[in-house]
mmCIF file of N, CA and C in Angstrom:
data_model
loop_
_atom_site.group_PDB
_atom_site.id
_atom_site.type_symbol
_atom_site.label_atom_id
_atom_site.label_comp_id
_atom_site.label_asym_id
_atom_site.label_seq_id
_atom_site.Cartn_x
_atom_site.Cartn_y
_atom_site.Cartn_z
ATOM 1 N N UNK H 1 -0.066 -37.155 -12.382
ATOM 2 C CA UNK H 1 -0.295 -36.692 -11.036
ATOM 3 C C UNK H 1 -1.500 -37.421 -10.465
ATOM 4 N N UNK H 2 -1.588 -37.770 -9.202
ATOM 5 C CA UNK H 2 -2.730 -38.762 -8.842
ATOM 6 C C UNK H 2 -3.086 -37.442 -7.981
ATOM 7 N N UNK H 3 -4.614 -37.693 -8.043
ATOM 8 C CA UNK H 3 -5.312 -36.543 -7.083
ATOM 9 C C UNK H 3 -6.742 -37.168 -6.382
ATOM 10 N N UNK H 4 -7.044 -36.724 -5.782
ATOM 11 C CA UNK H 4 -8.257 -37.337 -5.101
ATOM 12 C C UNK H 4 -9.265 -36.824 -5.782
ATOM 13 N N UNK H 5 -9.942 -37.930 -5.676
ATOM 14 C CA UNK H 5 -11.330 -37.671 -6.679
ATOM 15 C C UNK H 5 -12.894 -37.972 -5.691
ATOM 16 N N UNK H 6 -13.377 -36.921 -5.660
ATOM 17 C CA UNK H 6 -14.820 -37.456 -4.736
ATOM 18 C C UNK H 6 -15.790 -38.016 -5.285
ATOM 19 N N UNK H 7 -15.468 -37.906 -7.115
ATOM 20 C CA UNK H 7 -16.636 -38.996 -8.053
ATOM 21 C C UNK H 7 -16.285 -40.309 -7.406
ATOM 22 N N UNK H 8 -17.424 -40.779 -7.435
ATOM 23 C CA UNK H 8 -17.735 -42.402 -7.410
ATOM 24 C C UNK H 8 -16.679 -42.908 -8.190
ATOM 25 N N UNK H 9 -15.995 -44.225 -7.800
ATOM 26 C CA UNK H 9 -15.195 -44.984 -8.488
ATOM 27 C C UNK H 9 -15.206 -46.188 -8.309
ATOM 28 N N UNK H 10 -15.191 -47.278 -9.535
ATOM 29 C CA UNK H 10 -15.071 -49.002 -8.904
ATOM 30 C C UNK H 10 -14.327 -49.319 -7.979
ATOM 31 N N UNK H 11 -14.743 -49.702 -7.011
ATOM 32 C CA UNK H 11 -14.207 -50.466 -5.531
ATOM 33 C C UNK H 11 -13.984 -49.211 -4.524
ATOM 34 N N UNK H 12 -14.279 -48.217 -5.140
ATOM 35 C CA UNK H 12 -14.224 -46.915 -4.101
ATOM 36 C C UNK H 12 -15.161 -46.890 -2.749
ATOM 37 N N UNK H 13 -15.256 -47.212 -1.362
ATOM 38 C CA UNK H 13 -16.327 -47.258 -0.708
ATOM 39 C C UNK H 13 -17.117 -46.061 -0.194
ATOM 40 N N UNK H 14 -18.130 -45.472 -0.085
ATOM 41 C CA UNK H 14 -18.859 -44.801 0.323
ATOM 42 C C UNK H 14 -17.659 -43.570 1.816
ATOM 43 N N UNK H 15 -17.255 -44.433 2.683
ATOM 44 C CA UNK H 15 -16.659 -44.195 3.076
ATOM 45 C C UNK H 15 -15.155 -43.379 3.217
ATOM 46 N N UNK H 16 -14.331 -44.542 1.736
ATOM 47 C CA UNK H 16 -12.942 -43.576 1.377
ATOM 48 C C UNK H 16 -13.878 -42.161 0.875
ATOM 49 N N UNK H 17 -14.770 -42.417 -0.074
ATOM 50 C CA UNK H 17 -15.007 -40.860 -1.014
ATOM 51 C C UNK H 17 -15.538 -39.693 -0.199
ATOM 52 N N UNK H 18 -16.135 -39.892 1.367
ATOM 53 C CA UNK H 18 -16.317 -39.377 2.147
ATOM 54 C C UNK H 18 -14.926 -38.474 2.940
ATOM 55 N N UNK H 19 -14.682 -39.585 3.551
ATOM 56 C CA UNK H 19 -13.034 -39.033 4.183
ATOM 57 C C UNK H 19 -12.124 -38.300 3.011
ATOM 58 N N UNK H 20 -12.107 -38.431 1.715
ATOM 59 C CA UNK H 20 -11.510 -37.568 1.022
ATOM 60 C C UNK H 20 -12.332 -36.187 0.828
ATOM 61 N N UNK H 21 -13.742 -36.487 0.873
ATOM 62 C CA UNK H 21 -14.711 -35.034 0.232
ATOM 63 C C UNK H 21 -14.203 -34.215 1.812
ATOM 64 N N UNK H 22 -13.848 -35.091 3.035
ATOM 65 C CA UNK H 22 -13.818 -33.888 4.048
ATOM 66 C C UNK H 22 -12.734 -33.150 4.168
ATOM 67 N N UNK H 23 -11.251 -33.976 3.631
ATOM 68 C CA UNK H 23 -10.134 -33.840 3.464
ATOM 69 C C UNK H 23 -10.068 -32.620 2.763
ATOM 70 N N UNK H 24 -10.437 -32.645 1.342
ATOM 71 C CA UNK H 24 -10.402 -31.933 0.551
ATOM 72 C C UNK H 24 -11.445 -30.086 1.244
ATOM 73 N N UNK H 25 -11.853 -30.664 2.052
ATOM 74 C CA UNK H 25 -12.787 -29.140 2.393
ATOM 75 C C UNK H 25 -12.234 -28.655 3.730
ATOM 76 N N UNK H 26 -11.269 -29.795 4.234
ATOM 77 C CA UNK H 26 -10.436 -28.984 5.390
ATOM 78 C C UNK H 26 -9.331 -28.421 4.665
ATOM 79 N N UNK H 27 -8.495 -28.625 3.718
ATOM 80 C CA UNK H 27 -7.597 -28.207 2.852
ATOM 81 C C UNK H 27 -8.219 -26.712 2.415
ATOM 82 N N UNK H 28 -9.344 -26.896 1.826
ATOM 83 C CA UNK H 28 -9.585 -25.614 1.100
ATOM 84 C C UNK H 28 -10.072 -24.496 2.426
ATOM 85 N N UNK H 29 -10.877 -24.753 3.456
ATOM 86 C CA UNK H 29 -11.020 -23.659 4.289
ATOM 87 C C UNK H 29 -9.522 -23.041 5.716
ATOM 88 N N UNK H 30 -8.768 -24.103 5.351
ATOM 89 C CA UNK H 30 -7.306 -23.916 5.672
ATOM 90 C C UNK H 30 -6.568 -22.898 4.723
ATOM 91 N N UNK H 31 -6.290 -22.621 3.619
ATOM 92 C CA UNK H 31 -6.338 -21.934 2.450
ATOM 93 C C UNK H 31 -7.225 -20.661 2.068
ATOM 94 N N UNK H 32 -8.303 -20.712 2.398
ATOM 95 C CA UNK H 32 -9.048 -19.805 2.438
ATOM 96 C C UNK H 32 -9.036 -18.978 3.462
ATOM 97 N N UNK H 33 -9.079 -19.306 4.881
ATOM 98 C CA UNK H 33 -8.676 -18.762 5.874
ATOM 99 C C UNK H 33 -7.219 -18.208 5.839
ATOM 100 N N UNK H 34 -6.342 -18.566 5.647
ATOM 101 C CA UNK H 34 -4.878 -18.341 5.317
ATOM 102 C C UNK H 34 -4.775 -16.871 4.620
ATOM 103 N N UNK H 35 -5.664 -17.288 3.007
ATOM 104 C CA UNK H 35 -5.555 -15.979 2.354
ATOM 105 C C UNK H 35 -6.737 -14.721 2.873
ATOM 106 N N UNK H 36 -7.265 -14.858 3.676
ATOM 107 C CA UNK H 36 -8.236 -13.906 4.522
ATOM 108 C C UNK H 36 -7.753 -13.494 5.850
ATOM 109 N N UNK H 37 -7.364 -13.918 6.296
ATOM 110 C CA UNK H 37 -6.294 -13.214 7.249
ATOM 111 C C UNK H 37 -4.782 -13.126 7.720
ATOM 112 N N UNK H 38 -4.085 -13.693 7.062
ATOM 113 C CA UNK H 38 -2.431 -13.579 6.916
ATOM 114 C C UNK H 38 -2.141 -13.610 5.802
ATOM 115 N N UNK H 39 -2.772 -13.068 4.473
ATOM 116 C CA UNK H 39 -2.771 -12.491 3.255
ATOM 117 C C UNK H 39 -3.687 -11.302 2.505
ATOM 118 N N UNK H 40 -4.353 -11.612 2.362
ATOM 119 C CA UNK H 40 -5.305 -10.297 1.982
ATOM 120 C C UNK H 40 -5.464 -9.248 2.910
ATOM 121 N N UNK H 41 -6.070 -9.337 4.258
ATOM 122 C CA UNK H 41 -6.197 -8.973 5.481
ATOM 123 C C UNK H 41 -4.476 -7.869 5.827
ATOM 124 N N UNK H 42 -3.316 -8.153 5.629
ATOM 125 C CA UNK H 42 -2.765 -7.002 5.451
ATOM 126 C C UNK H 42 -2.335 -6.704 4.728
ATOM 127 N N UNK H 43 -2.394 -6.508 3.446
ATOM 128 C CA UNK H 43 -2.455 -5.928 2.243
ATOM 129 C C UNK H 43 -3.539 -4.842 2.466
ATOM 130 N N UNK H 44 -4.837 -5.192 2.332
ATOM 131 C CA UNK H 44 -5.619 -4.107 2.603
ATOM 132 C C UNK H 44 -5.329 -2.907 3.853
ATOM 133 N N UNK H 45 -4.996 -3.793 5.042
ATOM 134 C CA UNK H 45 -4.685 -2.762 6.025
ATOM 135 C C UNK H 45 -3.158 -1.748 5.869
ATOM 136 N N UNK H 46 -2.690 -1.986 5.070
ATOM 137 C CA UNK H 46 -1.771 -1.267 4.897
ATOM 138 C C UNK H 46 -0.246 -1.868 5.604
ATOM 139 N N UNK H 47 -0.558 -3.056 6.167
ATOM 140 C CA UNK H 47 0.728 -3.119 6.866
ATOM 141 C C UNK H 47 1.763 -3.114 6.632
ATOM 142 N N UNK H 48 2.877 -2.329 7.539
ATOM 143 C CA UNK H 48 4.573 -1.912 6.958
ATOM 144 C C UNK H 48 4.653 -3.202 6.100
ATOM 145 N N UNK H 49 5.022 -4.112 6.554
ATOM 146 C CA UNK H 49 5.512 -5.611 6.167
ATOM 147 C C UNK H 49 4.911 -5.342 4.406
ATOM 148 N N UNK H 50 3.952 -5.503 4.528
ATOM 149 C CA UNK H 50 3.091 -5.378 2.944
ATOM 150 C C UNK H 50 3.358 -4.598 2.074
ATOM 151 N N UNK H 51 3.402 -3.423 2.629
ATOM 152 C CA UNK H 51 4.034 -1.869 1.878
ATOM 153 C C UNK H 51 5.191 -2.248 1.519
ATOM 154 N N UNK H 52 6.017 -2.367 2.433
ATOM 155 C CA UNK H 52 7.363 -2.943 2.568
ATOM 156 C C UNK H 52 7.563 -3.717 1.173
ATOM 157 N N UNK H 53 7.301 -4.727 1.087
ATOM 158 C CA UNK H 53 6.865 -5.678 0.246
ATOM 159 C C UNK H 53 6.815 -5.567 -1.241
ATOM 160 N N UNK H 54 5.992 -4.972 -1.498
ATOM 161 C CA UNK H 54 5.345 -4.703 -2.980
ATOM 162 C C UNK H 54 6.332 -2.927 -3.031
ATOM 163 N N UNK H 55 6.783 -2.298 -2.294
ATOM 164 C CA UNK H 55 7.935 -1.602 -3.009
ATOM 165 C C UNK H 55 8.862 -2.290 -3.342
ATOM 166 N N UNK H 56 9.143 -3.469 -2.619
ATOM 167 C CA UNK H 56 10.748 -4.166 -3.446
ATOM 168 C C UNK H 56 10.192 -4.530 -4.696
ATOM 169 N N UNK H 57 9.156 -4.894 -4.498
ATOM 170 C CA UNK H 57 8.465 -5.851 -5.889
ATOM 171 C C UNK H 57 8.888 -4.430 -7.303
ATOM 172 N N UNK H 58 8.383 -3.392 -7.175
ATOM 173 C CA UNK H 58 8.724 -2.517 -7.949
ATOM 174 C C UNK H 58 7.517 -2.239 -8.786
ATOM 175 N N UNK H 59 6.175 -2.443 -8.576
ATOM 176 C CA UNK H 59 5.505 -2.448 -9.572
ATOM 177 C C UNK H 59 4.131 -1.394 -8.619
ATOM 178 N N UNK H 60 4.240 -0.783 -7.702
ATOM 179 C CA UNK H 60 3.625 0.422 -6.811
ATOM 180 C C UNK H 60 2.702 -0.544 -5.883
ATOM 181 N N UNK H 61 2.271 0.413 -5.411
ATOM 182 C CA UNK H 61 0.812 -0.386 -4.288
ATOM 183 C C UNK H 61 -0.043 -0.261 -4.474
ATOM 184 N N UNK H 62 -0.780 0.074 -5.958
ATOM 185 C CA UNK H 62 -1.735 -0.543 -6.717
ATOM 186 C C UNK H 62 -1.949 -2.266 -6.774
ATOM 187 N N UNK H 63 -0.781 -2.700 -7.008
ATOM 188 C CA UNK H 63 -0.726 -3.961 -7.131
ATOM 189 C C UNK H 63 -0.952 -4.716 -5.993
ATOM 190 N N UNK H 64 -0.283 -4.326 -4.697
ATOM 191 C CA UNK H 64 -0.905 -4.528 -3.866
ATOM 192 C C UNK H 64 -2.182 -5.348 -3.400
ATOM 193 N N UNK H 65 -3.092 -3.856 -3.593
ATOM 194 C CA UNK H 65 -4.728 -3.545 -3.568
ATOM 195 C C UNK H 65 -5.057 -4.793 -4.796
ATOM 196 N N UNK H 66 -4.788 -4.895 -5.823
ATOM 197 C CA UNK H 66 -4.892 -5.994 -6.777
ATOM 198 C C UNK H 66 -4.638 -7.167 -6.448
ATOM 199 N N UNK H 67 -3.333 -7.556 -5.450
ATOM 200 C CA UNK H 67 -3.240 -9.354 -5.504
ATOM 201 C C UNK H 67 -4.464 -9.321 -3.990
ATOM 202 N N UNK H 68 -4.282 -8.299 -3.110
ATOM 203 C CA UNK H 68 -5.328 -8.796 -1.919
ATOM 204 C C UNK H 68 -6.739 -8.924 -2.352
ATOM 205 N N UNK H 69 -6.625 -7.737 -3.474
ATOM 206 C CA UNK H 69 -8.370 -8.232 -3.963
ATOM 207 C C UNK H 69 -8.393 -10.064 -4.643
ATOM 208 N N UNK H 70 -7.189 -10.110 -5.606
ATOM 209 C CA UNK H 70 -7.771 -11.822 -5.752
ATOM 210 C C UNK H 70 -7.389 -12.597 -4.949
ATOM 211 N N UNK H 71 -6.733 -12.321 -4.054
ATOM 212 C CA UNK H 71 -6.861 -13.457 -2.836
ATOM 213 C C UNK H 71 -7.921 -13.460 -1.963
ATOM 214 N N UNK H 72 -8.579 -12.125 -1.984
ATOM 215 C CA UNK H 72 -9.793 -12.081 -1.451
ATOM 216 C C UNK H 72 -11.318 -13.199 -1.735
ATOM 217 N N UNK H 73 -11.104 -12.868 -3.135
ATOM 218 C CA UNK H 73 -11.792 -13.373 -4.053
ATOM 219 C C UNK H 73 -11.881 -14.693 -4.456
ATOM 220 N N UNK H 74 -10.547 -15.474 -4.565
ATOM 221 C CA UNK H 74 -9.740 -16.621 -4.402
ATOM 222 C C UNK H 74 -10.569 -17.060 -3.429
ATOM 223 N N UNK H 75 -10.307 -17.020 -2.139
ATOM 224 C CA UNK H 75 -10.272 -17.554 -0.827
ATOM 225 C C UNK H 75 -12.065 -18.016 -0.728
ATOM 226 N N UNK H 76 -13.127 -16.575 -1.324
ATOM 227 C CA UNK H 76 -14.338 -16.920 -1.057
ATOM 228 C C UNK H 76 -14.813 -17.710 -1.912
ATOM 229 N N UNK H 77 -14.708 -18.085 -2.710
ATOM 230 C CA UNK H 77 -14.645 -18.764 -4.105
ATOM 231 C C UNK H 77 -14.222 -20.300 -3.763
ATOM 232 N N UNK H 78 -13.359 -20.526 -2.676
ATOM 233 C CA UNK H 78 -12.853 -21.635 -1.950
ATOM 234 C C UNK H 78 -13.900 -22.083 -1.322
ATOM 235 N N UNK H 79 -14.526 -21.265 -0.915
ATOM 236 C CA UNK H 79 -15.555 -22.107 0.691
ATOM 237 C C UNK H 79 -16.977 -21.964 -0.209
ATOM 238 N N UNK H 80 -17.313 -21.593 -1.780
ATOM 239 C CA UNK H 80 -18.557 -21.989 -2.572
ATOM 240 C C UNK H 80 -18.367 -22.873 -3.295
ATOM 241 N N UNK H 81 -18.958 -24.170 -3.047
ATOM 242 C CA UNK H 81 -19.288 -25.307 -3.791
ATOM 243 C C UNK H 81 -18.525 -25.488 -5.353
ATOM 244 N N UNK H 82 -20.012 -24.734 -5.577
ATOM 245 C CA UNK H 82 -20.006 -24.694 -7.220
ATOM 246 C C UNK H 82 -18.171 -23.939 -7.782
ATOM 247 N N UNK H 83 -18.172 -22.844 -7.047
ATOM 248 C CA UNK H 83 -16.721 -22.163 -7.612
ATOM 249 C C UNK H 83 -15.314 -23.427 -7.099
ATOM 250 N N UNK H 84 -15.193 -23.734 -6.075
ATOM 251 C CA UNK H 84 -14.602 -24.285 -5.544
ATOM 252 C C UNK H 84 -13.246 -24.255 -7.009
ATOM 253 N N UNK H 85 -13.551 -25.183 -7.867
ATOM 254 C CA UNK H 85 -12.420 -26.175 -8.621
ATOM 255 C C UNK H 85 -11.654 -24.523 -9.865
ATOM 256 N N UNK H 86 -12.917 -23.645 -9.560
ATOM 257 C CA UNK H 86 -12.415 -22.251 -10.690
ATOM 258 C C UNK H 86 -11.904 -21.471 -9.506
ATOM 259 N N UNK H 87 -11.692 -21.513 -8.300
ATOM 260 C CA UNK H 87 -11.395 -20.420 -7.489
ATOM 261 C C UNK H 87 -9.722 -20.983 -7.624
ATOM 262 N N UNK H 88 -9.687 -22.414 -7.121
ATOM 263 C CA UNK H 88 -8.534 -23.420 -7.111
ATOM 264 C C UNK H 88 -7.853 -22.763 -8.354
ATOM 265 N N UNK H 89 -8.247 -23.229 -9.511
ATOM 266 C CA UNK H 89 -7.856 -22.781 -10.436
ATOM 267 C C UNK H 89 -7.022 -21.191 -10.975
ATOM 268 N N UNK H 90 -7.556 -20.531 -10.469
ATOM 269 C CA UNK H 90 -7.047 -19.222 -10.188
ATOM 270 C C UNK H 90 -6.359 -18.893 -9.398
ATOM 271 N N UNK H 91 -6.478 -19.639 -8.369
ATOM 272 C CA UNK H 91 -5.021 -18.972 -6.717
ATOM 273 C C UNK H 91 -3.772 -19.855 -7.816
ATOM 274 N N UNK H 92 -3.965 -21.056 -8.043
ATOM 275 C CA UNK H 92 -2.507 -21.727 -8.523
ATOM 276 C C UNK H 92 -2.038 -20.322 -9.802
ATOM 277 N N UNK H 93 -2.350 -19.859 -10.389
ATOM 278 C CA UNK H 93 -1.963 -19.065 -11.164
ATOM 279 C C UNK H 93 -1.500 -17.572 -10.403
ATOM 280 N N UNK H 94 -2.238 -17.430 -8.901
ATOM 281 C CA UNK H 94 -1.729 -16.628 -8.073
ATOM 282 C C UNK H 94 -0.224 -17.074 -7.584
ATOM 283 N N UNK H 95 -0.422 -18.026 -7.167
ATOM 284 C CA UNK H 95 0.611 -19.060 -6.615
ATOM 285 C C UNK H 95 2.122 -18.589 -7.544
ATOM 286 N N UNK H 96 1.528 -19.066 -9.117
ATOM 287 C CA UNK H 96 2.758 -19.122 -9.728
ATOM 288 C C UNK H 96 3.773 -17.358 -9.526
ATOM 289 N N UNK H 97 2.951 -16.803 -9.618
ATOM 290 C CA UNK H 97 3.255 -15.519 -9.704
ATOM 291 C C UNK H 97 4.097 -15.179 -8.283
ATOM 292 N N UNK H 98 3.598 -15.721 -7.107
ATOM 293 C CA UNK H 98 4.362 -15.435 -5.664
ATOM 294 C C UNK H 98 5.599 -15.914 -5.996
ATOM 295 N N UNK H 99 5.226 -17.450 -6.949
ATOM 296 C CA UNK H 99 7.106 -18.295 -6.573
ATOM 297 C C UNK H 99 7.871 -17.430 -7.313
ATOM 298 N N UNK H 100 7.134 -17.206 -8.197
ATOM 299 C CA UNK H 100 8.486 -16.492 -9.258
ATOM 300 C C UNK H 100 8.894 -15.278 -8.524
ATOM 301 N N UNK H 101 7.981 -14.170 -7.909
ATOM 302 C CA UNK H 101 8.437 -13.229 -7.422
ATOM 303 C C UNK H 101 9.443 -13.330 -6.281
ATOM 304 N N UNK H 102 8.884 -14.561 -5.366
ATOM 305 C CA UNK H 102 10.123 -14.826 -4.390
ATOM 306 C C UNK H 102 11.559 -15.258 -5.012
ATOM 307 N N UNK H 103 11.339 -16.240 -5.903
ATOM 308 C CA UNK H 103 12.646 -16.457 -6.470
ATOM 309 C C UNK H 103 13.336 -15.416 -7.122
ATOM 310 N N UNK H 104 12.727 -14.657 -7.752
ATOM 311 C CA UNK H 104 13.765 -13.429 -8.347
ATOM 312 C C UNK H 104 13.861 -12.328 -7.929
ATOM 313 N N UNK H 105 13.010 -11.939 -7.155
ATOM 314 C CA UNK H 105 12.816 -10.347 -6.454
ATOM 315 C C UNK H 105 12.666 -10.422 -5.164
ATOM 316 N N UNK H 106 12.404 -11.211 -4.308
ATOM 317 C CA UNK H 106 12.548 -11.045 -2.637
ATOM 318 C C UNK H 106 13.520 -12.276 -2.326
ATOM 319 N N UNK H 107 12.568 -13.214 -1.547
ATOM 320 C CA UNK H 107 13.697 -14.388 -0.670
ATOM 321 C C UNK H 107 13.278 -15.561 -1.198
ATOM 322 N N UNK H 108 13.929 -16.238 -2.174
ATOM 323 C CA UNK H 108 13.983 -17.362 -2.324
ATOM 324 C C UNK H 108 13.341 -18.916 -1.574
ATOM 325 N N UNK H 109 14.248 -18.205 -0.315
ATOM 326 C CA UNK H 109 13.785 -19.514 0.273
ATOM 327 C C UNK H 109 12.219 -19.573 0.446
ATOM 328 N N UNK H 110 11.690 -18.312 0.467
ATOM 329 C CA UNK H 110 9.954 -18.367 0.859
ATOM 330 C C UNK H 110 9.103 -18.912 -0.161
ATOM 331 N N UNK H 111 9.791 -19.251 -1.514
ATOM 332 C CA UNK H 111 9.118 -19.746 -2.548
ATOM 333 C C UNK H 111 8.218 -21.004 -2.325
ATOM 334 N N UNK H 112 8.901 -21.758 -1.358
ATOM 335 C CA UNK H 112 8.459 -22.864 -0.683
ATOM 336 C C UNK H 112 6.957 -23.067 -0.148
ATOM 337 N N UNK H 113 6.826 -22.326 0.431
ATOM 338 C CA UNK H 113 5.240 -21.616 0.730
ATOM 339 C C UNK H 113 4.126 -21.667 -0.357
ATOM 340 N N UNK H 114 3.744 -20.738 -1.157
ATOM 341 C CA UNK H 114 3.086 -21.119 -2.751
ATOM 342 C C UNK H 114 3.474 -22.211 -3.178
ATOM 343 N N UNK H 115 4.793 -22.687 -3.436
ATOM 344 C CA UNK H 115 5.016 -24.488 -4.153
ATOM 345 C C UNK H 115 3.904 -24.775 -3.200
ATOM 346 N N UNK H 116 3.941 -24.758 -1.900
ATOM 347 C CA UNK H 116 3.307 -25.937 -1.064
ATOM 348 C C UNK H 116 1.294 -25.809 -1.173
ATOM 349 N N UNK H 117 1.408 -24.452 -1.459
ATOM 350 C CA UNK H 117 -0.406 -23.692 -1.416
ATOM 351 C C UNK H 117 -0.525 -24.611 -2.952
ATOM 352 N N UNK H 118 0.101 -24.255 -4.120
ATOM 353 C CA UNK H 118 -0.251 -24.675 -5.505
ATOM 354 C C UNK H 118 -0.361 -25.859 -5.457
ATOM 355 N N UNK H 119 0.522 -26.633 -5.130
ATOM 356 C CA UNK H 119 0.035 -28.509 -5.154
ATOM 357 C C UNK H 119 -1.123 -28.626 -3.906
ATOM 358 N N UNK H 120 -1.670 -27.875 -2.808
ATOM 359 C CA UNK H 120 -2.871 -28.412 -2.695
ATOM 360 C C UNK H 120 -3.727 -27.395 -3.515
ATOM 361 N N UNK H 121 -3.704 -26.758 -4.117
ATOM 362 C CA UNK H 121 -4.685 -26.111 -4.946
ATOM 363 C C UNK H 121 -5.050 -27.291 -6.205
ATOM 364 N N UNK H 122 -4.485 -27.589 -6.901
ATOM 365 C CA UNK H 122 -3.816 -28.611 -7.645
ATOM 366 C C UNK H 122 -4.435 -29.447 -7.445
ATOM 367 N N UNK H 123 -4.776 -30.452 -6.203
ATOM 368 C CA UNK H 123 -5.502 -31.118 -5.567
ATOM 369 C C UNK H 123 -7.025 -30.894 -5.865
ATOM 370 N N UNK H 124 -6.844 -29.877 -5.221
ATOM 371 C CA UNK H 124 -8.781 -28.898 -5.229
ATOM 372 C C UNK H 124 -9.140 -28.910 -6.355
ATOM 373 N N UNK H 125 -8.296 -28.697 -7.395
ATOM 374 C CA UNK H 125 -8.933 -27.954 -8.781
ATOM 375 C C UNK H 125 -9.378 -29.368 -9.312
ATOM 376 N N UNK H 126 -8.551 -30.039 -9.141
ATOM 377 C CA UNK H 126 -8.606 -31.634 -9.673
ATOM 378 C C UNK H 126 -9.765 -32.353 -9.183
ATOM 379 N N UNK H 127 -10.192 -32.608 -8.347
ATOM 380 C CA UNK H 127 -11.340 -32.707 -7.628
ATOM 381 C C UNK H 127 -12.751 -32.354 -7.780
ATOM 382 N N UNK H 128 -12.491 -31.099 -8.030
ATOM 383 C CA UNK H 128 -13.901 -30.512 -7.895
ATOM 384 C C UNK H 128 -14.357 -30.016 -8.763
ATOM 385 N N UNK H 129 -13.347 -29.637 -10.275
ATOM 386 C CA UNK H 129 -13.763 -29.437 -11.634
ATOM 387 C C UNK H 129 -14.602 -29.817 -11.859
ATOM 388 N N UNK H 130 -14.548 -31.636 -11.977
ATOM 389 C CA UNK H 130 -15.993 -32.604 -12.208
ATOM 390 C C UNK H 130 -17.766 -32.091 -12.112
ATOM 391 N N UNK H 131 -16.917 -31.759 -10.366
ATOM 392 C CA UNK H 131 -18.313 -31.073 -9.814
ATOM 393 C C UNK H 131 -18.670 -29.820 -10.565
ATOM 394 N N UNK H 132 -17.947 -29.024 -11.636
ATOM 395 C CA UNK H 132 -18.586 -27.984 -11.826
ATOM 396 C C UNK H 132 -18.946 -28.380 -13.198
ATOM 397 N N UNK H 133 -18.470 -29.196 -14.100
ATOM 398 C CA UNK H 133 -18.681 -30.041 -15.512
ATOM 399 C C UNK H 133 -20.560 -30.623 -14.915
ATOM 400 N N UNK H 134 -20.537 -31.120 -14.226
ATOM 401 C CA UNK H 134 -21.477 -31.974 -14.065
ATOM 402 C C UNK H 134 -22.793 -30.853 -14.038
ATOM 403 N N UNK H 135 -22.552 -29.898 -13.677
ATOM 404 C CA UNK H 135 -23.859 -28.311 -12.820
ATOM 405 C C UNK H 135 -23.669 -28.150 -14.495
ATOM 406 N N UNK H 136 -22.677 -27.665 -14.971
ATOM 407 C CA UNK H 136 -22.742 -26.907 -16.219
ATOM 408 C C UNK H 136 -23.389 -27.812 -17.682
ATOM 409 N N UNK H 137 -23.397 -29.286 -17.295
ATOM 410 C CA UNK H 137 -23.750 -29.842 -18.618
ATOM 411 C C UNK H 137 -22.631 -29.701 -19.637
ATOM 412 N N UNK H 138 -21.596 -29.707 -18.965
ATOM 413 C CA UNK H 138 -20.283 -29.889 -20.414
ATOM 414 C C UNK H 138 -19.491 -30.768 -19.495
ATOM 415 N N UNK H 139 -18.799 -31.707 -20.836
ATOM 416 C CA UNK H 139 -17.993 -33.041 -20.392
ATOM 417 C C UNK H 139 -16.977 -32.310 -20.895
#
């Protein structure tokens, strides 16, 4: 998988690693915003649609209150630096969980949506790991 990388690289110019570091932070506050208000945002409020929702799912509206809290969590975790590549890391594992649920328990076709959130998460995580290897002192 090729992913964008904002480390320094031979023949990389100051410039490409720029236009990708901004790329990569319009992606993630696109995403973050996304899951803060046309995801988490009605889950918490209760909306029919949501309720609606997580009764087909079959597993109560506890769960609910549970995926809006980590998308909550997810999302802020997106727009902090340091978390950035572990927040990434965690929505794609959110992610996986939506496709599968759309594919076997709601509408299929919406699976499309998460595929599309997880490969730029995918992106993010790839990216910005480095940056958190590098703070932490482990290669």
């Amino acid at each position: 998988m090729t992913a964008i990388n904002t480390q320094a690289a031979p023949g990389t110019t100051a410039t490409t690693r720029r236009a990708a570091n901004i790329a990569l932070w319009a992606a993630q506050i696109f995403i973050a915003a996304f899951l803060l208000f046309a995801s988490a945002a009605p889950k918490f409020a209760g909306q029919q649609d949501a309720v609606e929702t997580f009764t087909k799912i079959g597993w109560g509206q506890w769960f609910r209150y549970v995926t809006g809290t980590v998308e909550l969590v997810g999302a802020i975790g997106l727009l902090i630096p340091r978390l950035a590549g572990l927040a990434a890391l965690g929505l794609i594992g959110l992610m996986a969980g939506a496709v599968l649920t759309q594919l076997f328990v709601l509408e299929p076709v919406w699976a499309l949506l998460p595929i599309a959130y997880g490969v730029i998460l995918a992106l993010v995580a790839r990216a910005r790991l480095p940056q958190l290897t590098a703070r932490t002192g482990r290669h």
